[in-house]
PDB file of C-alpha atoms in Angstrom:
ATOM      1  CA  MET A   8       0.000   0.000   0.000  1.00  0.00           C
ATOM      2  CA  ASN A   9       1.108   3.577  -0.561  1.00  0.00           C
ATOM      3  CA  ILE A  10       1.675   6.132   2.192  1.00  0.00           C
ATOM      4  CA  GLY A  11      -1.878   7.493   1.966  1.00  0.00           C
ATOM      5  CA  GLN A  12      -3.347   4.027   2.369  1.00  0.00           C
ATOM      6  CA  ALA A  13      -0.971   3.247   5.242  1.00  0.00           C
ATOM      7  CA  ALA A  14      -1.959   6.523   6.891  1.00  0.00           C
ATOM      8  CA  LYS A  15      -5.640   5.694   6.608  1.00  0.00           C
ATOM      9  CA  ALA A  16      -5.155   2.115   7.842  1.00  0.00           C
ATOM     10  CA  SER A  17      -3.024   3.159  10.830  1.00  0.00           C
ATOM     11  CA  GLY A  18      -4.557   6.485  11.840  1.00  0.00           C
ATOM     12  CA  VAL A  19      -1.148   8.164  11.508  1.00  0.00           C
ATOM     13  CA  SER A  20      -0.832  11.042   9.045  1.00  0.00           C
ATOM     14  CA  ALA A  21       1.450  10.695   6.040  1.00  0.00           C
ATOM     15  CA  LYS A  22       3.531  13.574   7.386  1.00  0.00           C
ATOM     16  CA  MET A  23       4.070  11.747  10.687  1.00  0.00           C
ATOM     17  CA  ILE A  24       4.869   8.493   8.875  1.00  0.00           C
ATOM     18  CA  ARG A  25       7.623  10.295   6.965  1.00  0.00           C
ATOM     19  CA  TYR A  26       8.845  11.855  10.225  1.00  0.00           C
ATOM     20  CA  TYR A  27       8.884   8.512  12.081  1.00  0.00           C
ATOM     21  CA  GLU A  28      10.809   7.024   9.180  1.00  0.00           C
ATOM     22  CA  SER A  29      13.310   9.916   9.163  1.00  0.00           C
ATOM     23  CA  ILE A  30      14.120   9.450  12.876  1.00  0.00           C
ATOM     24  CA  GLY A  31      14.304   5.672  12.579  1.00  0.00           C
ATOM     25  CA  LEU A  32      11.228   4.909  14.674  1.00  0.00           C
ATOM     26  CA  ILE A  33       9.930   2.819  11.789  1.00  0.00           C
ATOM     27  CA  PRO A  34      12.075   1.095   9.197  1.00  0.00           C
ATOM     28  CA  ALA A  35      12.626   2.838   5.889  1.00  0.00           C
ATOM     29  CA  ALA A  36       9.819   1.917   3.532  1.00  0.00           C
ATOM     30  CA  GLY A  37      10.445  -0.046   0.407  1.00  0.00           C
ATOM     31  CA  ARG A  38      10.224   1.967  -2.791  1.00  0.00           C
ATOM     32  CA  THR A  39       8.614   1.357  -6.135  1.00  0.00           C
ATOM     33  CA  ALA A  40      10.606   1.844  -9.324  1.00  0.00           C
ATOM     34  CA  SER A  41       9.176   5.367  -9.485  1.00  0.00           C
ATOM     35  CA  GLY A  42      10.285   6.127  -5.898  1.00  0.00           C
ATOM     36  CA  TYR A  43       6.948   5.871  -4.061  1.00  0.00           C
ATOM     37  CA  ARG A  44       6.985   4.421  -0.565  1.00  0.00           C
ATOM     38  CA  VAL A  45       5.380   1.003  -0.145  1.00  0.00           C
ATOM     39  CA  TYR A  46       4.037  -0.298   3.159  1.00  0.00           C
ATOM     40  CA  GLY A  47       2.781  -3.687   4.248  1.00  0.00           C
ATOM     41  CA  GLN A  48       0.718  -4.970   7.149  1.00  0.00           C
ATOM     42  CA  THR A  49       3.776  -5.154   9.404  1.00  0.00           C
ATOM     43  CA  GLU A  50       4.473  -1.441   8.988  1.00  0.00           C
ATOM     44  CA  VAL A  51       0.802  -0.611   9.546  1.00  0.00           C
ATOM     45  CA  GLN A  52       0.842  -2.666  12.746  1.00  0.00           C
ATOM     46  CA  ILE A  53       3.927  -0.771  13.944  1.00  0.00           C
ATOM     47  CA  LEU A  54       2.245   2.534  13.074  1.00  0.00           C
ATOM     48  CA  ARG A  55      -0.871   1.536  15.019  1.00  0.00           C
ATOM     49  CA  PHE A  56       1.354   0.654  17.977  1.00  0.00           C
ATOM     50  CA  ILE A  57       3.005   4.065  17.753  1.00  0.00           C
ATOM     51  CA  ARG A  58      -0.359   5.829  17.406  1.00  0.00           C
ATOM     52  CA  ARG A  59      -1.753   4.138  20.510  1.00  0.00           C
ATOM     53  CA  ALA A  60       1.408   4.909  22.478  1.00  0.00           C
ATOM     54  CA  ARG A  61       1.205   8.569  21.398  1.00  0.00           C
ATOM     55  CA  ASP A  62      -2.469   8.623  22.409  1.00  0.00           C
ATOM     56  CA  LEU A  63      -1.325   7.527  25.871  1.00  0.00           C
ATOM     57  CA  GLY A  64       1.148  10.397  25.999  1.00  0.00           C
ATOM     58  CA  PHE A  65       4.397   8.485  25.547  1.00  0.00           C
ATOM     59  CA  SER A  66       7.337  10.429  24.133  1.00  0.00           C
ATOM     60  CA  VAL A  67       9.093   9.277  20.986  1.00  0.00           C
ATOM     61  CA  GLU A  68      11.998   8.095  23.147  1.00  0.00           C
ATOM     62  CA  LYS A  69       9.703   5.967  25.309  1.00  0.00           C
ATOM     63  CA  ILE A  70       7.973   4.616  22.210  1.00  0.00           C
ATOM     64  CA  GLU A  71      11.381   3.508  20.933  1.00  0.00           C
ATOM     65  CA  GLU A  72      11.895   1.607  24.180  1.00  0.00           C
ATOM     66  CA  LEU A  73       8.420   0.089  24.018  1.00  0.00           C
ATOM     67  CA  LEU A  74       8.903  -0.971  20.394  1.00  0.00           C
ATOM     68  CA  ALA A  75      12.199  -2.628  21.297  1.00  0.00           C
ATOM     69  CA  LEU A  76      10.508  -4.505  24.123  1.00  0.00           C
ATOM     70  CA  TRP A  77       7.573  -5.433  21.875  1.00  0.00           C
ATOM     71  CA  ARG A  78       9.946  -6.907  19.317  1.00  0.00           C
ATOM     72  CA  ASP A  79      11.999  -8.740  21.984  1.00  0.00           C
ATOM     73  CA  ARG A  80      10.141 -11.973  22.698  1.00  0.00           C
ATOM     74  CA  SER A  81      12.481 -12.675  25.628  1.00  0.00           C
ATOM     75  CA  ARG A  82      11.564  -9.374  27.289  1.00  0.00           C
ATOM     76  CA  HIS A  83      10.620  -9.072  30.921  1.00  0.00           C
ATOM     77  CA  SER A  84       7.151  -7.673  31.490  1.00  0.00           C
ATOM     78  CA  ALA A  85       8.589  -5.840  34.513  1.00  0.00           C
ATOM     79  CA  ASP A  86      10.506  -3.614  32.085  1.00  0.00           C
ATOM     80  CA  VAL A  87       7.303  -2.727  30.259  1.00  0.00           C
ATOM     81  CA  LYS A  88       5.447  -2.156  33.519  1.00  0.00           C
ATOM     82  CA  HIS A  89       8.204   0.176  34.739  1.00  0.00           C
ATOM     83  CA  ILE A  90       7.819   2.340  31.634  1.00  0.00           C
ATOM     84  CA  ALA A  91       4.036   2.386  32.070  1.00  0.00           C
ATOM     85  CA  THR A  92       4.131   3.273  35.770  1.00  0.00           C
ATOM     86  CA  THR A  93       6.663   6.022  35.088  1.00  0.00           C
ATOM     87  CA  GLN A  94       4.291   7.381  32.428  1.00  0.00           C
ATOM     88  CA  ILE A  95       1.416   7.289  34.930  1.00  0.00           C
ATOM     89  CA  ALA A  96       3.448   9.355  37.403  1.00  0.00           C
ATOM     90  CA  GLU A  97       4.377  11.887  34.711  1.00  0.00           C
ATOM     91  CA  LEU A  98       0.740  12.198  33.615  1.00  0.00           C
ATOM     92  CA  GLN A  99      -0.355  12.687  37.220  1.00  0.00           C
ATOM     93  CA  ASP A 100       2.228  15.450  37.624  1.00  0.00           C
ATOM     94  CA  ARG A 101       0.910  17.166  34.483  1.00  0.00           C
ATOM     95  CA  ILE A 102      -2.664  16.833  35.717  1.00  0.00           C
ATOM     96  CA  ALA A 103      -1.691  18.374  39.063  1.00  0.00           C
ATOM     97  CA  GLY A 104       0.012  21.243  37.234  1.00  0.00           C
ATOM     98  CA  MET A 105      -3.050  21.844  35.086  1.00  0.00           C
ATOM     99  CA  GLN A 106      -5.319  21.699  38.135  1.00  0.00           C
ATOM    100  CA  ALA A 107      -3.142  24.367  39.777  1.00  0.00           C
ATOM    101  CA  MET A 108      -3.580  26.534  36.671  1.00  0.00           C
ATOM    102  CA  VAL A 109      -7.354  26.030  36.778  1.00  0.00           C
ATOM    103  CA  ASP A 110      -7.434  26.917  40.470  1.00  0.00           C
ATOM    104  CA  THR A 111      -5.372  30.069  39.889  1.00  0.00           C
ATOM    105  CA  LEU A 112      -7.485  31.189  36.944  1.00  0.00           C
ATOM    106  CA  ARG A 113     -10.682  30.462  38.867  1.00  0.00           C
ATOM    107  CA  HIS A 114      -9.383  32.551  41.788  1.00  0.00           C
ATOM    108  CA  LEU A 115      -8.461  35.423  39.454  1.00  0.00           C
ATOM    109  CA  ALA A 116     -11.755  35.241  37.568  1.00  0.00           C
ATOM    110  CA  ASP A 117     -13.687  35.243  40.860  1.00  0.00           C
ATOM    111  CA  ALA A 118     -11.710  38.318  41.971  1.00  0.00           C
ATOM    112  CA  CYS A 119     -12.549  40.175  38.759  1.00  0.00           C
ATOM    113  CA  CYS A 120     -15.709  42.282  38.857  1.00  0.00           C
ATOM    114  CA  GLY A 121     -16.198  41.913  35.147  1.00  0.00           C
ATOM    115  CA  ASP A 122     -17.780  45.351  34.890  1.00  0.00           C
ATOM    116  CA  ASP A 123     -17.006  48.554  32.986  1.00  0.00           C
ATOM    117  CA  ARG A 124     -14.063  49.525  35.205  1.00  0.00           C
ATOM    118  CA  PRO A 125     -10.550  49.147  33.793  1.00  0.00           C
ATOM    119  CA  ASP A 126      -9.158  47.501  36.948  1.00  0.00           C
ATOM    120  CA  CYS A 127      -8.681  43.780  36.392  1.00  0.00           C
ATOM    121  CA  PRO A 128      -6.910  41.375  38.768  1.00  0.00           C
ATOM    122  CA  ILE A 129      -6.392  38.912  35.903  1.00  0.00           C
ATOM    123  CA  LEU A 130      -4.371  41.429  33.902  1.00  0.00           C
ATOM    124  CA  ALA A 131      -2.591  42.601  37.064  1.00  0.00           C
ATOM    125  CA  ASP A 132      -1.480  39.035  37.773  1.00  0.00           C
ATOM    126  CA  LEU A 133      -0.286  38.547  34.199  1.00  0.00           C
ATOM    127  CA  GLU A 134       1.567  41.854  34.391  1.00  0.00           C
ATOM    128  CA  GLN A 135       3.442  40.688  37.499  1.00  0.00           C
ATOM    129  CA  GLY A 136       4.698  37.709  35.524  1.00  0.00           C
ATOM    130  CA  THR A 137       5.976  36.049  38.655  1.00  0.00           C
ATOM    131  CA  GLY A 138       4.365  32.669  38.071  1.00  0.00           C
ATOM    132  CA  VAL A 139       3.171  32.623  41.650  1.00  0.00           C
ATOM    133  CA  THR A 140      -0.208  30.970  41.992  1.00  0.00           C
ATOM    134  CA  LYS A 141      -2.641  32.702  44.300  1.00  0.00           C
ATOM    135  CA  HIS A 142      -5.377  30.892  46.159  1.00  0.00           C
TER     136      HIS A 142
END
């Protein structure tokens, strides 16, 4: 199949397929005599793997590790679990950071009168630029 068909079958855009190929995340595609990339079911399966891993927030570096473990039939599931639990902790940290942003914005929005006056605690906080969250 060509790159467009592989993109459709895997859910990964053609642009990302070319990128993954350029960084070695997927093997270089075979080429037709006219130079078009050709993909088979194996490549589509790898692309689906990558897509699902990206959907779960894994970095390209972690996906490389996961792909290596996936290909290694003598792998230890503990190695895979370690990567997954590390990812969980990183996601929880990001969630906590986003919740802090929500709390800060909620506090600032509640402090703003939202009327015709020019005074605005939201803009005042942004102007300070200190990054200090206020609750």
